[in-house]
N, CA and C atoms as an extended XYZ file, in Angstrom:
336
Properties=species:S:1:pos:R:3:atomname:S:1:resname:S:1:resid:I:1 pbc="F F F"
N         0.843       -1.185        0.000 N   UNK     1
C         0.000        0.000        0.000 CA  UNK     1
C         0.882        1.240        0.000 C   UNK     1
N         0.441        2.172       -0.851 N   UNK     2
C         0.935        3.747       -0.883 CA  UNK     2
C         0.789        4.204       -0.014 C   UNK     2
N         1.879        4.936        0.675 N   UNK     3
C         1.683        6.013        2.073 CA  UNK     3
C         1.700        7.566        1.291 C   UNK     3
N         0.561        8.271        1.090 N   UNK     4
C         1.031        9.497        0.891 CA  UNK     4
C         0.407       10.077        1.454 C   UNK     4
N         1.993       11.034        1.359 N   UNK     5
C         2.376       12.527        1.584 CA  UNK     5
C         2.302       13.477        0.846 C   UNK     5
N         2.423       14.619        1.717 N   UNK     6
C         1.794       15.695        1.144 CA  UNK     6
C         2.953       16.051        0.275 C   UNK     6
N         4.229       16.256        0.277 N   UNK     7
C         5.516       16.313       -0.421 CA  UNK     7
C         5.213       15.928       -2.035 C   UNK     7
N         4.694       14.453       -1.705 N   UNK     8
C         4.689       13.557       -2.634 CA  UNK     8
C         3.274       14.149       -4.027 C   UNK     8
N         2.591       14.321       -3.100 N   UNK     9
C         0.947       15.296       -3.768 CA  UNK     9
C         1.339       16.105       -4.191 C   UNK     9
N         2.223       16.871       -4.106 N   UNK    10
C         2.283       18.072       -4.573 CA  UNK    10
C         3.829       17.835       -5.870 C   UNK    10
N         4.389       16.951       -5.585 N   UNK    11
C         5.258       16.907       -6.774 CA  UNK    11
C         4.573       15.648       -7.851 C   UNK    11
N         3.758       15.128       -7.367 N   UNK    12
C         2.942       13.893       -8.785 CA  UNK    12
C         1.876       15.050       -8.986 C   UNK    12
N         1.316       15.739       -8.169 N   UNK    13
C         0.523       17.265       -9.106 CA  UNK    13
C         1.160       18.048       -9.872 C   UNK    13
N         2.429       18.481       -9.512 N   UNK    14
C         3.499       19.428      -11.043 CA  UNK    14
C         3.641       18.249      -12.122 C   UNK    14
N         3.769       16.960      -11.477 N   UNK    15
C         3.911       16.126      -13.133 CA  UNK    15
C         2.918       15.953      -13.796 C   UNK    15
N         1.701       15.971      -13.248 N   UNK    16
C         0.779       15.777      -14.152 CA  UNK    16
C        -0.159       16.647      -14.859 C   UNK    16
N         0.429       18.134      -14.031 N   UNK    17
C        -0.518       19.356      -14.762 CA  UNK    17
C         0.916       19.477      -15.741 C   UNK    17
N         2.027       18.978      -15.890 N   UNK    18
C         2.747       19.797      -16.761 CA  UNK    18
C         2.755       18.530      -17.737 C   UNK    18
N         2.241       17.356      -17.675 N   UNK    19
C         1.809       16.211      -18.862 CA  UNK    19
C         0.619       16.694      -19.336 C   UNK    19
N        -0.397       17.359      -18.690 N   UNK    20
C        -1.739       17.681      -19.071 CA  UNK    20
C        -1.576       18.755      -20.645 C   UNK    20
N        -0.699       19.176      -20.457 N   UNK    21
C        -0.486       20.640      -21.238 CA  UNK    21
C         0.087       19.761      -22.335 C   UNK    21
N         0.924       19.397      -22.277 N   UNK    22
C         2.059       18.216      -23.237 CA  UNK    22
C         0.720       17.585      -23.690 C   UNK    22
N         0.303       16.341      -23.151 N   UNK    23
C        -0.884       15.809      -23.898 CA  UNK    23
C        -2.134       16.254      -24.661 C   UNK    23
N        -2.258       17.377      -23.903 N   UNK    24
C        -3.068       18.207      -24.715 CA  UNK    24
C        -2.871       18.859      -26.000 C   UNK    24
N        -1.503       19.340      -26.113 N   UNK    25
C        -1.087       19.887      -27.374 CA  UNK    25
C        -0.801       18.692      -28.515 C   UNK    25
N        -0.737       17.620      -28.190 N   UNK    26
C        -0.600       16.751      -28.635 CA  UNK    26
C        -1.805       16.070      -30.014 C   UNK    26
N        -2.913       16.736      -29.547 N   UNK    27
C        -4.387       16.952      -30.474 CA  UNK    27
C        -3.885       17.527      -31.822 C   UNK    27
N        -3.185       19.424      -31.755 N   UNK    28
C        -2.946       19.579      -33.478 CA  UNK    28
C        -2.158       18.985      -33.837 C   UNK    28
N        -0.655       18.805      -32.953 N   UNK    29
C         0.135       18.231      -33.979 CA  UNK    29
C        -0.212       16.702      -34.534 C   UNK    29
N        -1.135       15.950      -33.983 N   UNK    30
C        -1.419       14.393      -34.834 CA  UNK    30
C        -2.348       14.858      -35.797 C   UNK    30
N        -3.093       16.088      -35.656 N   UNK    31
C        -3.705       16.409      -36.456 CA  UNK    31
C        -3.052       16.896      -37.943 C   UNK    31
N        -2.205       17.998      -37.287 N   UNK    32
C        -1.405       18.671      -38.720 CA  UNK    32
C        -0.637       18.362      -39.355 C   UNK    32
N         0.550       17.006      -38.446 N   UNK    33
C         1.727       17.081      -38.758 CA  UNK    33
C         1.648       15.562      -39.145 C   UNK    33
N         1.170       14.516      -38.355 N   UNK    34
C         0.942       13.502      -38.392 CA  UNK    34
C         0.107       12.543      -39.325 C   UNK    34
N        -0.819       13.665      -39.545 N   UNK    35
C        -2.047       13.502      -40.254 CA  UNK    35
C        -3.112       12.314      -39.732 C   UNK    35
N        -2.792       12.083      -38.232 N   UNK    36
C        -4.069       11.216      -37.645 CA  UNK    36
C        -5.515       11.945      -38.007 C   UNK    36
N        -6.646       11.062      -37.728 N   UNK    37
C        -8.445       11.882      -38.244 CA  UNK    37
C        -8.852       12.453      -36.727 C   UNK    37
N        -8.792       13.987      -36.623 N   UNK    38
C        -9.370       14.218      -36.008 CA  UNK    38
C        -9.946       14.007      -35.005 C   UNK    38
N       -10.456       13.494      -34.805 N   UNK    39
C       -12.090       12.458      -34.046 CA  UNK    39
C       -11.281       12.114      -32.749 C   UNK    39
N       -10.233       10.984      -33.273 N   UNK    40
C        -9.196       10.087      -32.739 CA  UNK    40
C        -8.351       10.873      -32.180 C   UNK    40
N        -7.614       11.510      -32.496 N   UNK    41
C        -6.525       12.649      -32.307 CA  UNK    41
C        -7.325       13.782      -30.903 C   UNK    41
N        -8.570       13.689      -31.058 N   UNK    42
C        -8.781       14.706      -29.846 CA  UNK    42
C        -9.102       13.176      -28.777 C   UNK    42
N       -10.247       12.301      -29.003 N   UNK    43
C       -10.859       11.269      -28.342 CA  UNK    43
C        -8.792       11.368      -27.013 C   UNK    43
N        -7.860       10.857      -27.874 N   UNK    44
C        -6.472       10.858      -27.488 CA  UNK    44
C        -6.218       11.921      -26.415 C   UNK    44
N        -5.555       12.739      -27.585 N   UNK    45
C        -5.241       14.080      -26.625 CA  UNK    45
C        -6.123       14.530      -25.339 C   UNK    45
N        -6.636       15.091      -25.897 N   UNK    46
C        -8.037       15.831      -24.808 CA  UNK    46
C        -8.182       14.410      -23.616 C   UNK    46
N        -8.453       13.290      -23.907 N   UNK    47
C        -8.958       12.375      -23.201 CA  UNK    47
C        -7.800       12.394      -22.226 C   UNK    47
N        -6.638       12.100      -22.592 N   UNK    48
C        -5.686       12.308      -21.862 CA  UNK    48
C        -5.131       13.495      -20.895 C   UNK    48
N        -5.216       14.427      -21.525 N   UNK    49
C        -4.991       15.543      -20.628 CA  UNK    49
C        -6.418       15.356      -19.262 C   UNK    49
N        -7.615       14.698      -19.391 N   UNK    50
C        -8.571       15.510      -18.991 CA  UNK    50
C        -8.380       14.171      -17.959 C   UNK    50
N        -8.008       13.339      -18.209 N   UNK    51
C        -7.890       12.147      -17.163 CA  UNK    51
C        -6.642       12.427      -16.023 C   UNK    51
N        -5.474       13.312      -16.791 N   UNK    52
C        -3.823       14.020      -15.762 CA  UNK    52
C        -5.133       15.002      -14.722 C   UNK    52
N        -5.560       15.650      -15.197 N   UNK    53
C        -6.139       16.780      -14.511 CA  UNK    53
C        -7.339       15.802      -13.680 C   UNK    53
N        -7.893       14.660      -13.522 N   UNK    54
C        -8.844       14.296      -12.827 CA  UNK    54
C        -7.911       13.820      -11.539 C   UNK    54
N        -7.044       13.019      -11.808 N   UNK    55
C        -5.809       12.235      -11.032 CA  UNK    55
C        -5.366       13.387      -10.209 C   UNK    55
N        -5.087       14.352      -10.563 N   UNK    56
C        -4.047       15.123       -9.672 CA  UNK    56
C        -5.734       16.145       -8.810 C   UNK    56
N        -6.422       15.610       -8.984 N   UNK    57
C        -8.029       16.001       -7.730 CA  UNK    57
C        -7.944       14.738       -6.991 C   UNK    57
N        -7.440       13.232       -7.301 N   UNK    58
C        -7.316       12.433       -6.809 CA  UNK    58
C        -6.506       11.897       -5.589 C   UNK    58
N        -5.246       12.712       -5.732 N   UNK    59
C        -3.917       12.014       -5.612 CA  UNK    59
C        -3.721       12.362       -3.453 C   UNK    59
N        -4.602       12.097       -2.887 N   UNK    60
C        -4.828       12.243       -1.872 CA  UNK    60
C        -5.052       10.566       -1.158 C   UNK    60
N        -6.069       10.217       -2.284 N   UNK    61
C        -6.312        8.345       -2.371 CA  UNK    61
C        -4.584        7.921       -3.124 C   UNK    61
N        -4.671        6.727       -2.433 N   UNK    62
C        -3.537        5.718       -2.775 CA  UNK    62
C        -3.724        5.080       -4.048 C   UNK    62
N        -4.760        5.157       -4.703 N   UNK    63
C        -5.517        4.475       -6.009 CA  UNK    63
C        -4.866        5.285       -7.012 C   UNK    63
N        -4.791        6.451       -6.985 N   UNK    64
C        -4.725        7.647       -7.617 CA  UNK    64
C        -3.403        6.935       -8.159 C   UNK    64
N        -2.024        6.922       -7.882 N   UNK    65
C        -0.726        6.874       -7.809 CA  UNK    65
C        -1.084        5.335       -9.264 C   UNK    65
N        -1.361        4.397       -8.683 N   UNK    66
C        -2.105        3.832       -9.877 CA  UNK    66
C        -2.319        4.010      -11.085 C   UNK    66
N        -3.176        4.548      -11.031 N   UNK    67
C        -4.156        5.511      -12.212 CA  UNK    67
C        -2.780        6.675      -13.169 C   UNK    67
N        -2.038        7.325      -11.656 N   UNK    68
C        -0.952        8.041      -12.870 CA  UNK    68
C        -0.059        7.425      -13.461 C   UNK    68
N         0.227        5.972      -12.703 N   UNK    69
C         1.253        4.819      -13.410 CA  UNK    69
C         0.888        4.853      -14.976 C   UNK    69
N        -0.765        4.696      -14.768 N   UNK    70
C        -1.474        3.781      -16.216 CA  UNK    70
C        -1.193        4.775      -17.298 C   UNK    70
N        -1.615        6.367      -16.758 N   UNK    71
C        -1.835        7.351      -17.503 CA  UNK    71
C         0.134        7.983      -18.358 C   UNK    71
N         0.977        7.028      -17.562 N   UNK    72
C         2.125        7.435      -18.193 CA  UNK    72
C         1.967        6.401      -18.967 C   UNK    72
N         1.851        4.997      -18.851 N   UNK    73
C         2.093        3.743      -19.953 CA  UNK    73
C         1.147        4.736      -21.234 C   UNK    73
N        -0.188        4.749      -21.049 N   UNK    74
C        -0.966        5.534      -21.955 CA  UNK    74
C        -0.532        6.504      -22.837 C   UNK    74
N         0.520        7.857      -22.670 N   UNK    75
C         1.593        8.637      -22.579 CA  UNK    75
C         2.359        8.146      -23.687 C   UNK    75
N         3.157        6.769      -23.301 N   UNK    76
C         4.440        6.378      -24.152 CA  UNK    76
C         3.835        6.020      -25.227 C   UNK    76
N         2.519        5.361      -24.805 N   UNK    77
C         1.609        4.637      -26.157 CA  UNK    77
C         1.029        5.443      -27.442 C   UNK    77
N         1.184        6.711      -26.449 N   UNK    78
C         0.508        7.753      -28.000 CA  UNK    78
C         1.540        8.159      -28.781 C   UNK    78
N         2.761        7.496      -28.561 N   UNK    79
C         4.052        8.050      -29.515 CA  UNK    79
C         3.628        6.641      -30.764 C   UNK    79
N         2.310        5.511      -30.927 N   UNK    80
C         2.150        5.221      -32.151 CA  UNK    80
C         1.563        6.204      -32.876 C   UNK    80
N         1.236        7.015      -32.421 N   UNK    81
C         0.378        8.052      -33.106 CA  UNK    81
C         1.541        9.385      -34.206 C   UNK    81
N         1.925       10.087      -32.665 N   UNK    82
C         3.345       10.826      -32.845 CA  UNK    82
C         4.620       10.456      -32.279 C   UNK    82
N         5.395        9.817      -33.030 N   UNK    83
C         6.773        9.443      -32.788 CA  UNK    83
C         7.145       10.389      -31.350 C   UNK    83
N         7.167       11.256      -31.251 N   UNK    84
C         7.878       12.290      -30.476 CA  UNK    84
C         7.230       12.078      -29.267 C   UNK    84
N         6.106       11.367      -28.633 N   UNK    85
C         5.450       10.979      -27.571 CA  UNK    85
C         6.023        9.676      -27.170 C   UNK    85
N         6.929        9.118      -27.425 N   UNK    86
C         7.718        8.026      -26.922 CA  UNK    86
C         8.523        8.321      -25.910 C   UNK    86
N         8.804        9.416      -26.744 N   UNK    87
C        10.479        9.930      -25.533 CA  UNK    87
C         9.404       10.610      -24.862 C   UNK    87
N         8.749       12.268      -25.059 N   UNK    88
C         8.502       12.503      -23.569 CA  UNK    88
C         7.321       11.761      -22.881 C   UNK    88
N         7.285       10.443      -23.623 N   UNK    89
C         6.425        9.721      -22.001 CA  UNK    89
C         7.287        8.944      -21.580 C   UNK    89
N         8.546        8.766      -21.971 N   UNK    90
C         9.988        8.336      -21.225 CA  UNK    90
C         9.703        9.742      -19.688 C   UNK    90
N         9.962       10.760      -20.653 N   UNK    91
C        10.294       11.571      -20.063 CA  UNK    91
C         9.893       12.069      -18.568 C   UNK    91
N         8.294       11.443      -19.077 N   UNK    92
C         6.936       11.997      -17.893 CA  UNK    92
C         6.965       10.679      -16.913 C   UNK    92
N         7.165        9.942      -17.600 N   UNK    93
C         7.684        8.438      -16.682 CA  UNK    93
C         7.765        8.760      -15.578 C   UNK    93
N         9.599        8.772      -16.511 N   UNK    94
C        10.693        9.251      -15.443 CA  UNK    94
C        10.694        9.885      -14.216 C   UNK    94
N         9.810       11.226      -14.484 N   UNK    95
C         9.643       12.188      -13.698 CA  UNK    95
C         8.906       12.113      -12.676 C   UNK    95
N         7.533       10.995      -12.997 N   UNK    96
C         6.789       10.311      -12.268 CA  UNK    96
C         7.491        9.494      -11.244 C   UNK    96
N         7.970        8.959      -11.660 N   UNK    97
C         8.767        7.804      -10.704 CA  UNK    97
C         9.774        8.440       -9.997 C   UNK    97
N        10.704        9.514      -10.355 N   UNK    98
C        11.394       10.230       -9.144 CA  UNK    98
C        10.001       11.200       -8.394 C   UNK    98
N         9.376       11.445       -8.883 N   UNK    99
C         8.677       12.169       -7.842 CA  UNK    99
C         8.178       11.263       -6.942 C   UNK    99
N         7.243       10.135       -6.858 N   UNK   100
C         7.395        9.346       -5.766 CA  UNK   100
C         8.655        9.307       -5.204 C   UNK   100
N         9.250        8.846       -5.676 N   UNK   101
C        10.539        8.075       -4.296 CA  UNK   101
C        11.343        9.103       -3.564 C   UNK   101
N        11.202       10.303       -4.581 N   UNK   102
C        12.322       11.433       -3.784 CA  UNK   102
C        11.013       12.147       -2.513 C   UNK   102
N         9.805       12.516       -3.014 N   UNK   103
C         9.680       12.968       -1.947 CA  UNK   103
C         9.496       11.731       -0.766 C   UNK   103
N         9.096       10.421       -0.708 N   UNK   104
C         9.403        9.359        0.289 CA  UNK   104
C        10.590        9.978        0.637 C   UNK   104
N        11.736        9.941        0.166 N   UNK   105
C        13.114        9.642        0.478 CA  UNK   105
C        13.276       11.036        1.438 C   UNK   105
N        12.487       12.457        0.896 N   UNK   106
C        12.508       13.558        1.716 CA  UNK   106
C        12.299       14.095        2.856 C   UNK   106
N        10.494       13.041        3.023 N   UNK   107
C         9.747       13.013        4.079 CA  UNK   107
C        10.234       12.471        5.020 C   UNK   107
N        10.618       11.147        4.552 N   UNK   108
C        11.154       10.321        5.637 CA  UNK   108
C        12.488       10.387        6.330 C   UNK   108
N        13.431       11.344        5.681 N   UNK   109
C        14.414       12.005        6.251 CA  UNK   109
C        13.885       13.163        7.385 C   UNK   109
N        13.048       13.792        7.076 N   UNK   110
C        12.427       15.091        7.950 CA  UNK   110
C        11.500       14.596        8.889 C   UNK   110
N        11.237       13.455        8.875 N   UNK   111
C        10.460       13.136        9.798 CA  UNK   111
C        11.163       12.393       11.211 C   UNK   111
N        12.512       12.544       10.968 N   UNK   112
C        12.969       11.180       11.964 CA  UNK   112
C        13.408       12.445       12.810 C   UNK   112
């Protein structure tokens, strides 16, 4: 089970309002550049951003942490769409996963 902290809430909330923006923009360019249909390209984007922004109202529940795991696999997956969404859902991963452990690693230093 997830122990969270408030440390921790507040740095998986900067990762996921600053994936929200990333995923979101992610709509014209499959649109313009990519040439994905529309429809799909927002259903994607938009869906994605609007699910970062539900999670980080969440991230108080231990479920939540979950849910942002899925929403990065989801992330790497839309680079079939746009190549360039591979790396930064490497990227958002990444960032995900140090933000758990560093603020653990923070809290639990300040707490002893």
């Amino acid at each position: 089970m997830i122990t969270v902290t408030p440390g921790m809430r507040r740095l998986c909330a900067s990762v996921l309002g600053m994936q929200a923006i990333v995923v979101g923009l992610f709509t014209p360019v499959a649109i313009n550049i990519q040439g994905v249909e529309p429809t799909l390209a927002f259903t994607v984007g938009l869906g994605l951003a609007l699910l970062c922004v539900v999670v980080i109202g969440l991230l108080k529940r231990p479920f939540a942490y979950l849910a942002g795991s899925a929403i990065q696999v989801l992330t790497i997956a839309s680079g079939f769409m746009v190549p360039a969404m591979f790396f930064l859902g490497v990227i958002f991963a990444a960032l995900w996963i140090t933000a758990i452990f560093v603020a653990r690693r923070v809290e639990g230093v300040t707490s002893r």
